[in-house]
Short mmCIF file of C-alpha atoms and ligand atoms in Angstrom, two decimals:
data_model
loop_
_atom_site.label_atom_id
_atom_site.label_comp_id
_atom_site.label_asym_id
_atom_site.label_seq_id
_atom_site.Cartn_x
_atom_site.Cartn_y
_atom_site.Cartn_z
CA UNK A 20 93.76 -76.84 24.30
CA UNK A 21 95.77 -78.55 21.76
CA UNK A 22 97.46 -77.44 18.81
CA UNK A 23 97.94 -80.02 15.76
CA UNK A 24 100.21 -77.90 14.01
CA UNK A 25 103.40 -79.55 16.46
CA UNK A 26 101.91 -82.35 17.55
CA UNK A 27 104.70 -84.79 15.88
CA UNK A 28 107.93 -83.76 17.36
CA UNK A 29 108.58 -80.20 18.57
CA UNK A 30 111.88 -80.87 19.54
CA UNK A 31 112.84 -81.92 15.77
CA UNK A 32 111.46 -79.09 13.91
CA UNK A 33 112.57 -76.42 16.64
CA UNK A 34 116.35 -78.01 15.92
CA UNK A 35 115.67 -77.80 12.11
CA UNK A 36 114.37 -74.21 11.99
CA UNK A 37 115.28 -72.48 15.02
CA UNK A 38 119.06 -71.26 16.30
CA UNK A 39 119.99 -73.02 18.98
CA UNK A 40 120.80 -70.15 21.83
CA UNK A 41 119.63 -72.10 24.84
CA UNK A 42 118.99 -75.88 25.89
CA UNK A 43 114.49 -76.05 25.80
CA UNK A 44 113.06 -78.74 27.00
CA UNK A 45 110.53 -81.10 24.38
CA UNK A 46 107.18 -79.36 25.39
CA UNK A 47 105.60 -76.42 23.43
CA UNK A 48 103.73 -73.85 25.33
CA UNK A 49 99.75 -73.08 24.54
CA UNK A 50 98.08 -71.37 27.03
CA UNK A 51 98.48 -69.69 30.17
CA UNK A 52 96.15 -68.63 32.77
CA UNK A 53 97.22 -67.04 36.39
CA UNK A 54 100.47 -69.48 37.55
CA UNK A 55 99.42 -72.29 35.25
CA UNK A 56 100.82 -72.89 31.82
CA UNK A 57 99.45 -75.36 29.27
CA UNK A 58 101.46 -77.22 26.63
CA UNK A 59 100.92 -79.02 23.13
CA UNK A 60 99.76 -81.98 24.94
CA UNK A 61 97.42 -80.93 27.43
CA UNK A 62 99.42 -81.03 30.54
CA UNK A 63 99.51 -78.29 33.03
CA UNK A 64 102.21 -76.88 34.65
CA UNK A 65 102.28 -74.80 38.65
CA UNK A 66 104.43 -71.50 36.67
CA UNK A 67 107.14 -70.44 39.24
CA UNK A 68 109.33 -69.01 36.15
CA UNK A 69 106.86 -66.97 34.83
CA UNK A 70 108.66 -65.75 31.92
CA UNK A 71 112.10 -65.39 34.34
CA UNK A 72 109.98 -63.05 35.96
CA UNK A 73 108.19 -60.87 33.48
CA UNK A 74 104.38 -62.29 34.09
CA UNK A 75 104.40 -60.40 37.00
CA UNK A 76 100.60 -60.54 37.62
CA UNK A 77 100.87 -64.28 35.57
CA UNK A 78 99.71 -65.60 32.56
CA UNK A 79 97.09 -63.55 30.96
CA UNK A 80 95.86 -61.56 33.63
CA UNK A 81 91.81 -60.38 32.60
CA UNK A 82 92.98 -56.24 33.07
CA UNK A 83 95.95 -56.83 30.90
CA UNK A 84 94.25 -58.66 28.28
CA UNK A 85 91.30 -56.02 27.86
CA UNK A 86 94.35 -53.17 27.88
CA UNK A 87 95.83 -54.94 24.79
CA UNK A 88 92.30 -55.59 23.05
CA UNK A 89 91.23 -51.99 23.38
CA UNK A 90 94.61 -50.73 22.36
CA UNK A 91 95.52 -52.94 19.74
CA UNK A 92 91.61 -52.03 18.16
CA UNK A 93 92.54 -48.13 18.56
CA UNK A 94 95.98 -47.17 17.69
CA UNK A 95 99.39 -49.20 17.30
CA UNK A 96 101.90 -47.91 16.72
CA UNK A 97 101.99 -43.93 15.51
CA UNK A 98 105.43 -44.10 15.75
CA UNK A 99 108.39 -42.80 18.35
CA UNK A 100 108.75 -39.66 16.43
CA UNK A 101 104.67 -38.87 17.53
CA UNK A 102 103.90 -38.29 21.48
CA UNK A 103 101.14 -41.02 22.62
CA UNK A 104 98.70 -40.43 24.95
CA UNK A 105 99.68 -44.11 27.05
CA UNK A 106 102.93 -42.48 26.52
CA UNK A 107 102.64 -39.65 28.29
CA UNK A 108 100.32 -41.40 31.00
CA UNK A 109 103.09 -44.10 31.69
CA UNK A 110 106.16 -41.48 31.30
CA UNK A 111 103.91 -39.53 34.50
CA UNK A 112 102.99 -42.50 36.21
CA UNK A 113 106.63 -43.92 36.44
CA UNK A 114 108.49 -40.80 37.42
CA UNK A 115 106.09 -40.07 40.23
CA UNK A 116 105.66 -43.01 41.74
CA UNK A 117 109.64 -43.52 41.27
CA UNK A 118 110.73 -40.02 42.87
CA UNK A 119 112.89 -39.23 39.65
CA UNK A 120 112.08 -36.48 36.86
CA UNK A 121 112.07 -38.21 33.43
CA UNK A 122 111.63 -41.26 31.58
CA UNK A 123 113.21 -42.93 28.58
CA UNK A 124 111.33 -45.92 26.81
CA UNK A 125 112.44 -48.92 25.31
CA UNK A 126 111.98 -52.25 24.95
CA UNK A 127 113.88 -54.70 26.71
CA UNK A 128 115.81 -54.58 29.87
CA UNK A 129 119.59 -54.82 27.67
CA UNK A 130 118.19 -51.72 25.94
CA UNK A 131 116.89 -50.18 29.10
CA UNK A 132 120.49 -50.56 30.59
CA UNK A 133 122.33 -50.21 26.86
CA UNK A 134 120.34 -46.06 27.23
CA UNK A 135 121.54 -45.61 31.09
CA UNK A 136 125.08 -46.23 29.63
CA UNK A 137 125.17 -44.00 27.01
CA UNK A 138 123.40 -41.08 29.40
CA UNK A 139 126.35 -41.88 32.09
CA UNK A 140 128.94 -41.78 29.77
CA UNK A 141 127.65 -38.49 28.20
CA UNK A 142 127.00 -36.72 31.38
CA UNK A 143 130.46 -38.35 32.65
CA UNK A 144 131.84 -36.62 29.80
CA UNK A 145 129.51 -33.18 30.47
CA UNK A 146 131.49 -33.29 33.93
CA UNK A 147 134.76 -33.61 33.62
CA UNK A 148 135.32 -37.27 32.47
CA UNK A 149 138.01 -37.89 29.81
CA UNK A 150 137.32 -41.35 29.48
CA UNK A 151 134.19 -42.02 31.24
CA UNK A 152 134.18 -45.43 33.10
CA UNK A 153 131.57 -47.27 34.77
CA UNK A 154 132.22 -49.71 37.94
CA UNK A 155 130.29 -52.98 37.65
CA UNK A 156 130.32 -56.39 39.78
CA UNK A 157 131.25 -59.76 39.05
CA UNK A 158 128.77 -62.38 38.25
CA UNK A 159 126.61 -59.33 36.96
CA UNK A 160 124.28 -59.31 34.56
CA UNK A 161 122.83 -56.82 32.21
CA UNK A 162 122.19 -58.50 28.81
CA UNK A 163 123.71 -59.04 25.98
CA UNK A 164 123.87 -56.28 23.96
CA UNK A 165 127.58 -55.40 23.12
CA UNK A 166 127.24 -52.65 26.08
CA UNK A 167 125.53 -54.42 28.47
CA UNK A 168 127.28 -57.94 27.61
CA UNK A 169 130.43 -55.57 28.52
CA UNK A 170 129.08 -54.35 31.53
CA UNK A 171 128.20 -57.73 32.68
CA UNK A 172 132.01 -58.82 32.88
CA UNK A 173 130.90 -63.05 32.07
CA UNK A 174 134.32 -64.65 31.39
CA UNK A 175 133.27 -66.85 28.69
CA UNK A 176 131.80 -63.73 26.04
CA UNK A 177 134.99 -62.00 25.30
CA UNK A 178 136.30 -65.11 23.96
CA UNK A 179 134.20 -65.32 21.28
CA UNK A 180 132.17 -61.79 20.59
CA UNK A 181 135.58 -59.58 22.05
CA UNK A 182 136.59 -57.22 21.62
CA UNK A 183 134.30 -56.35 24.14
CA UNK A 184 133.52 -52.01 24.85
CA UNK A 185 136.43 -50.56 27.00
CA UNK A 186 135.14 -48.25 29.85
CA UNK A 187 133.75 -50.78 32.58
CA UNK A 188 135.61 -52.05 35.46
CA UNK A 189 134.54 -55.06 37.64
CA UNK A 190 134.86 -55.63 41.35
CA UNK A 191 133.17 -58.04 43.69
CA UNK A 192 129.54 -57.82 44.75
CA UNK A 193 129.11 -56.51 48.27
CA UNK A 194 132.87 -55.36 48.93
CA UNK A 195 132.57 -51.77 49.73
CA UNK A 196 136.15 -51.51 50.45
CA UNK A 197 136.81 -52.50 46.93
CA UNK A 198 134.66 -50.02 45.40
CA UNK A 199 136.16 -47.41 47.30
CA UNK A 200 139.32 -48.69 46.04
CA UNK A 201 138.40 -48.95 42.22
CA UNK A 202 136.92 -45.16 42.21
CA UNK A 203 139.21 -42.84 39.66
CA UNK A 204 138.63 -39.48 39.08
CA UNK A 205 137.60 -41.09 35.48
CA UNK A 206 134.64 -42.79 37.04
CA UNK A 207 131.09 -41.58 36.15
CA UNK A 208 128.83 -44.24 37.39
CA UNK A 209 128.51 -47.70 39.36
CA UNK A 210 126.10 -49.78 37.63
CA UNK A 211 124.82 -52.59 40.16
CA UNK A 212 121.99 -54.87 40.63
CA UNK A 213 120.46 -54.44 44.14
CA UNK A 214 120.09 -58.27 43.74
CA UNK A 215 121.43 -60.18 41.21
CA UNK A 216 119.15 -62.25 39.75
CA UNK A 217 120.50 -64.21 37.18
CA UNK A 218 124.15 -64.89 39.56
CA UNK A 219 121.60 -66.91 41.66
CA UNK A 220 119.53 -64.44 43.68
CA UNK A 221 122.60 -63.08 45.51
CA UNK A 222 121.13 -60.36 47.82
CA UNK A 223 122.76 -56.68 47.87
CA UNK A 224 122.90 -55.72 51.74
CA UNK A 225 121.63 -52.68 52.72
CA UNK A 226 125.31 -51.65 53.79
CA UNK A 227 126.63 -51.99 50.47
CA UNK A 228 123.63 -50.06 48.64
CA UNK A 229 123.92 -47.39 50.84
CA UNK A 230 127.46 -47.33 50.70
CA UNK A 231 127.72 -47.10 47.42
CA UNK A 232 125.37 -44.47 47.49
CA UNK A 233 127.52 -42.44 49.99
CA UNK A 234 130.89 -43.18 47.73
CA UNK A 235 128.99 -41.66 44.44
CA UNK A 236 127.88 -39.17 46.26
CA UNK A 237 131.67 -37.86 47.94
CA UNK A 238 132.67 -38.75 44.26
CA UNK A 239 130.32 -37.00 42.18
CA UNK A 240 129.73 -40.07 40.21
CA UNK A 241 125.92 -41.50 39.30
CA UNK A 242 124.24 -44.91 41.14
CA UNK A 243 122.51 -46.24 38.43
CA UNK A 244 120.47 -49.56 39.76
CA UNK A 245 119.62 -52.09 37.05
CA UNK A 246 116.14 -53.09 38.51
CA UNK A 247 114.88 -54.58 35.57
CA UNK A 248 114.45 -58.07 37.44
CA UNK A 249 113.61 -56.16 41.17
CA UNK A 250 111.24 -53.27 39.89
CA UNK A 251 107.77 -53.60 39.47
CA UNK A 252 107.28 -54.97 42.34
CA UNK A 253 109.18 -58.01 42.96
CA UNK A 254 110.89 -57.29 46.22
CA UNK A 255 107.37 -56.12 47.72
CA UNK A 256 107.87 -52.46 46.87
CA UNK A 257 107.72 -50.76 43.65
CA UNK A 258 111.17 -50.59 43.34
CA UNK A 259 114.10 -52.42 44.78
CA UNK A 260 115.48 -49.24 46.04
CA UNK A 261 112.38 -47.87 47.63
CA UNK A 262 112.73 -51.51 49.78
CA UNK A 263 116.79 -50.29 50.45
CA UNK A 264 116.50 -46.83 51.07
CA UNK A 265 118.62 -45.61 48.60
CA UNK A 266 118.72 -43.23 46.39
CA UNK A 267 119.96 -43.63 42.78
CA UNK A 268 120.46 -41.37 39.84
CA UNK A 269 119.36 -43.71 36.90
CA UNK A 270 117.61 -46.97 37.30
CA UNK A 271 116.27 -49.28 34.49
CA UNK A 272 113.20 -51.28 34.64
CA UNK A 273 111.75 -53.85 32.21
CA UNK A 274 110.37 -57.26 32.65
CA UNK A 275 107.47 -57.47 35.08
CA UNK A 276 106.46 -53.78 33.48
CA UNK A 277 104.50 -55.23 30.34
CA UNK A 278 103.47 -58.14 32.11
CA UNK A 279 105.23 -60.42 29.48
CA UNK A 280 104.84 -57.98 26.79
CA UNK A 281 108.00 -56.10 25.86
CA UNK A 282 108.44 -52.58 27.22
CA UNK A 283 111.24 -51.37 29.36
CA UNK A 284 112.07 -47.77 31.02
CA UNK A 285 115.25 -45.80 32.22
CA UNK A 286 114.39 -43.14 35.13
CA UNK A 287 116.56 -40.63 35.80
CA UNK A 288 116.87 -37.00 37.71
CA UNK A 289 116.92 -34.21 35.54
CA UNK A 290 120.65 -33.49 36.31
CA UNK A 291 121.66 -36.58 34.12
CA UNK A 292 118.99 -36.27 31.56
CA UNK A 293 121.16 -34.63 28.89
CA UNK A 294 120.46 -36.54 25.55
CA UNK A 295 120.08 -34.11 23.13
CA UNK A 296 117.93 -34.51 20.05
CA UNK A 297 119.37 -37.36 17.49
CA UNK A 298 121.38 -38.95 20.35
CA UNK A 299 119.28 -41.59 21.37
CA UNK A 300 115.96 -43.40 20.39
CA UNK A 301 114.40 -46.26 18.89
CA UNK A 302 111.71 -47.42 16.34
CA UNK A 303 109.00 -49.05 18.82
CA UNK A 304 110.42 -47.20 21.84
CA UNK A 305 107.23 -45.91 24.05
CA UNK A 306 104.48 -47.59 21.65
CA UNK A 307 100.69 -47.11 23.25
CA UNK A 308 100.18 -50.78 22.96
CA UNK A 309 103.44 -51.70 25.68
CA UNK A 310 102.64 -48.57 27.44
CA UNK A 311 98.76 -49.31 28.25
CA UNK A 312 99.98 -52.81 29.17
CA UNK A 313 102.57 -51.40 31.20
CA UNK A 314 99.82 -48.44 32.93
CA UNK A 315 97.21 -51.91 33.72
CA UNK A 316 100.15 -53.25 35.03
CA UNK A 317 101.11 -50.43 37.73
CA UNK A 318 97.42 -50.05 37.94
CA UNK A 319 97.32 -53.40 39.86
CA UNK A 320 100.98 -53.34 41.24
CA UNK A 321 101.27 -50.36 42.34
CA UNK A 322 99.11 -50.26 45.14
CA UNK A 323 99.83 -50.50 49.46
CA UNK A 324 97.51 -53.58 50.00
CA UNK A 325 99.02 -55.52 46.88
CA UNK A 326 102.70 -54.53 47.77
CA UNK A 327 101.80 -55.96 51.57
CA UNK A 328 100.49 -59.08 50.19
CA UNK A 329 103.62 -59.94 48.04
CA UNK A 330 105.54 -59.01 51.14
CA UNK A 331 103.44 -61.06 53.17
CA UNK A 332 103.44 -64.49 50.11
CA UNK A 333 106.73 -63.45 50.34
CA UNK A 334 107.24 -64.69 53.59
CA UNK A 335 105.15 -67.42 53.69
CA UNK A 336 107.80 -68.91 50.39
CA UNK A 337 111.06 -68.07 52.31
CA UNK A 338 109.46 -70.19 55.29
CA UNK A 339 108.52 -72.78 53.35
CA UNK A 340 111.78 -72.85 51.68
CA UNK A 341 113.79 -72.80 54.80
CA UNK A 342 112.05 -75.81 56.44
CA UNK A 343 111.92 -77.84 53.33
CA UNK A 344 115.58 -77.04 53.32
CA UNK A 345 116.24 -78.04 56.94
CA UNK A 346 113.94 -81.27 56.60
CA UNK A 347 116.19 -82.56 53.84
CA UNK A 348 119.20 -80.96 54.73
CA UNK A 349 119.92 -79.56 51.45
CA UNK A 350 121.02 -76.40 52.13
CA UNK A 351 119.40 -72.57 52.60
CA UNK A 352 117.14 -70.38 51.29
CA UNK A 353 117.37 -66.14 50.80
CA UNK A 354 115.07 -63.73 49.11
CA UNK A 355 113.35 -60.66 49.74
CA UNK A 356 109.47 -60.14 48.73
CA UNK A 357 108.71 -63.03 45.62
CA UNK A 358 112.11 -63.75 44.37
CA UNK A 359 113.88 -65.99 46.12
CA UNK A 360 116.51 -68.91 45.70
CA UNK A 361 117.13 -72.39 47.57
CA UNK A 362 120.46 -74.32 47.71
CA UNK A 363 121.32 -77.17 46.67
CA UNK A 364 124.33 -78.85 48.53
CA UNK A 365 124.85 -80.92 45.23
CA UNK A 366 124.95 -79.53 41.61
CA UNK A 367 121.62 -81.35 41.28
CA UNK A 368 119.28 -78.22 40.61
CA UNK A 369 119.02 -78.76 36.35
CA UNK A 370 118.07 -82.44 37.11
CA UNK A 371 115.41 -81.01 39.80
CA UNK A 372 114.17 -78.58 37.08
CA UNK A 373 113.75 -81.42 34.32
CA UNK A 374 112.13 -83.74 37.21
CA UNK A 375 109.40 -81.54 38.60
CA UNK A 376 108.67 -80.52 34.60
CA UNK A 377 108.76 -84.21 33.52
CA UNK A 378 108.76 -86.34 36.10
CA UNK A 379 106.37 -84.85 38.71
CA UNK A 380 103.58 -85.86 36.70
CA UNK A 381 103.73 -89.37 37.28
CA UNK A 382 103.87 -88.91 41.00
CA UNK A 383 99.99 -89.78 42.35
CA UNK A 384 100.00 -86.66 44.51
CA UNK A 385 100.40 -84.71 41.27
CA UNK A 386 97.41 -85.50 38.84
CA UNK A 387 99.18 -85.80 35.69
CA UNK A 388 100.90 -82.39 36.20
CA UNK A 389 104.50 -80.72 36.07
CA UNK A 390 105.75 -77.67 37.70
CA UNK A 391 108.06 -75.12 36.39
CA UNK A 392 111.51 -74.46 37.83
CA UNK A 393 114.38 -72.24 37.57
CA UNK A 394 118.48 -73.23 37.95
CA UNK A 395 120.48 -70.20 37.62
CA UNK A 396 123.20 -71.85 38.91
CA UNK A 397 124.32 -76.12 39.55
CA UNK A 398 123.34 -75.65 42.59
CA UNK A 399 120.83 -72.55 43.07
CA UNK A 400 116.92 -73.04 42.23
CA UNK A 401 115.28 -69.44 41.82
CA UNK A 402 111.59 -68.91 42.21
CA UNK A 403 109.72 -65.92 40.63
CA UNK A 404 106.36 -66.39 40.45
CA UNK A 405 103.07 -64.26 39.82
CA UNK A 406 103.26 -61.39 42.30
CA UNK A 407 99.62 -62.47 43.25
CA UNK A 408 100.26 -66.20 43.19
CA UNK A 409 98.22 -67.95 46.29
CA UNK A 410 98.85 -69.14 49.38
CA UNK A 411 97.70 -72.86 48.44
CA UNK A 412 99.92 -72.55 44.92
CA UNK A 413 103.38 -71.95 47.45
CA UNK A 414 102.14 -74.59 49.21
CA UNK A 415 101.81 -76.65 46.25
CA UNK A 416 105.31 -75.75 44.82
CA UNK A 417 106.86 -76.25 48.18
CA UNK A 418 104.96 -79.92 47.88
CA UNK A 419 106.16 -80.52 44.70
CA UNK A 420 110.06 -79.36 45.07
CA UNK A 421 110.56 -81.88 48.28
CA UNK A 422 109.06 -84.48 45.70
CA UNK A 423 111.15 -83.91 42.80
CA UNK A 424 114.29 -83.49 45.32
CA UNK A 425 113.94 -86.38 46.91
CA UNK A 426 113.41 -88.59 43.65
CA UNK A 427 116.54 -86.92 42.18
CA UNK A 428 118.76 -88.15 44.92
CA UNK A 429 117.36 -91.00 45.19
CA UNK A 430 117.70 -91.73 41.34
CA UNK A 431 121.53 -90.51 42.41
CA UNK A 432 121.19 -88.41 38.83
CA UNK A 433 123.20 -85.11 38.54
C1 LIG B 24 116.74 -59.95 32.33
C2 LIG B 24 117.67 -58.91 32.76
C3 LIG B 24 118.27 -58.03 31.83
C4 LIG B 24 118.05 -58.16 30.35
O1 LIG B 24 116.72 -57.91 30.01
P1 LIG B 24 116.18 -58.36 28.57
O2 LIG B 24 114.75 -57.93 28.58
O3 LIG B 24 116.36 -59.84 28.50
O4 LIG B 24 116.98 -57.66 27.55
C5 LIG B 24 119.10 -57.04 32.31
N1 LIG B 24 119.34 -56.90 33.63
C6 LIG B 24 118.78 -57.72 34.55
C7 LIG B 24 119.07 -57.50 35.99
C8 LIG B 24 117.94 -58.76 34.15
O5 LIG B 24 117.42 -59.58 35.06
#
């Protein structure tokens, strides 16, 4: 499908009309369709971004689509001051498939996470907490709200949007001993990732999850897990924590909920539910339209067989990723259910990306199509694709990375 509206040069009028808030490459997306996307000129691209993980049954899946056509032809938006039936559905759904007692709705992950802060500072306060602080980890991230650009401790954002919100404390990822150290009687909550996604798919170990559960706990200070990039599914459970074992008081959900349409969630035990009325809330929070999505969504996800089969895809990527990474001695690969990252032993992953979008296409193996790529990091590529992508579209990714790495060093670009 083409569209003649952009056809003469995207990259021109997005520079003339658009703010400029991260580097896009020259293509403008059409269509999508499982782990294909389509652009403005026809070509097709293997999807292993998927949204940075939000398509988590891919582009357009058939049950999602008919949830937003029915909804959208029966009621919108009655607004967050009215209950909605999806409301209440999804609000029932999520806490008992979760194990916690009550649900707040919003609509992106940094508002997901913006609502668990504001609940742990309140309760913090409810019990005995002065100055209510929250522990956090370097190389975190939890959007960029000015609460959860301030829990995410990135050097570069104070110097321009400071003074950042007092109250969070940073200590390294997956140094227990460290935690222990940082706890003050002032501290309410640890806020972690149990992988972080956008640091480069750097795994939590089970040691340090439960350890920080057992420190909260001896404490009397909340876990809250930001799982809006490892819930839904992603790891090859519902729920990051369900995979770890642990516990947590809060956790925050968002991305692969809506399947690409915004809706996010904070679940929490009743204990720490203590908004009161006028404290929190939000205009589109918990709309049936994002919540219907969100129900065909868990519909699908949340079954046995489909969590085995991402575990099992899963494996078949890491495999894949290990041996392309011992054939070209490039470096390792780590990841647990579909997300996953490779090395790079050069800071050569950006020209990979731009390759396998760009350059792929002219390879014969590759019939005039690109593949999409993700470089958290100089040297870390990060793969999320559809949580029901196929065996032969891993293989073809797998294909198509060796390709595009081997042309980059070869081409000696950086
Ligand atoms: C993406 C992400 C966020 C921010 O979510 P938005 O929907 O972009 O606001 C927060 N935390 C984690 C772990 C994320 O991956």
């Amino acid at each position: 499908m083409k569209s003649d509206q952009h056809v003469n040069d995207p990259l021109e009028e997005a520079k003339r009309f658009l703010m400029q808030v991260s580097p896009r490459p020259s293509m403008v997306a059409i269509s999508g369709k499982g782990s294909w996307l389509t652009d403005h000129a026809g070509t097709a691209y293997l999807d292993f971004v998927q949204g940075r993980g939000t398509n988590a049954l891919g582009h357009c899946a058939p049950e999602l689509s008919r949830a937003v056509t029915m909804q959208a032809s029966t009621m919108v938006n009655p607004g967050s001051h009215l209950y909605s039936d999806q409301g209440l559905q999804l609000a029932k759904v999520l806490a008992q498939t979760s194990g916690l007692d009550q649900v707040f709705f919003a609509n992106s992950g940094t508002e997901a996470n913006e609502a668990a802060i504001k609940l742990a500072r309140k309760w913090g306060r409810l019990n005995g907490r002065e100055n209510p602080e929250i522990l956090v980890f370097h190389d975190a991230f939890h959007g960029r709200s000015m609460g959860s650009m301030s829990a995410s401790v990135r050097p570069a954002w104070d110097r321009w949007f400071g003074p950042l919100a007092p109250g969070f404390r940073a200590v390294p990822f997956n140094d227990l001993a460290a935690v222990a150290q940082a706890f003050s009687p002032q501290v309410a909550a640890v806020l972690v990732e149990p992988v972080q996604g956008e640091a480069g798919v750097v795994l939590g170990t089970q040691y340090f999850l439960q350890g920080l559960r057992e420190l909260c706990d001896r404490n009397g200070a909340l876990l809250i897990l930001d799982e809006v990039q490892t819930g839904i599914g992603r790891l090859g459970s519902l729920f990051a924590f369900q995979h770890y074992g642990v516990r947590p008081d809060i956790v925050t959900a968002g991305k692969g909920l809506g399947n690409g349409f915004p809706i996010s969630a904070v679940l929490a035990t009743e204990a720490v539910c203590v908004f009161e009325h006028g404290e929190h809330g939000g205009t589109f929070n918990g709309g049936p339209l994002a919540c219907s999505v969100a129900l065909a969504t868990l519909a699908t996800v949340d079954s046995k067989p489909f969590l085995n089969d991402v575990r099992t895809k899963g494996t078949q990527l890491g495999l894949r990723l290990h041996s392309l990474g011992e054939a070209l001695r490039c470096g390792g690969a780590a990841g647990i259910g579909l997300m996953w990252r490779m090395e790079l032993n050069q800071p050569i992953a950006s020209a990979v990306v731009r390759y396998a979008m760009d350059g792929l296409r002219a390879d014969p193996g590759w019939e005039c199509r690109g593949l999409l790529l993700n470089a958290p990091r100089p040297n870390i590529l990060r793969f999320l694709p559809a949580l029901n992508v196929s065996t032969d579209e891993i293989d073809l990714m797998v294909d198509g990375l060796r390709r595009s790495i081997i042309r980059v060093r070869e081409a000696g670009v950086a």
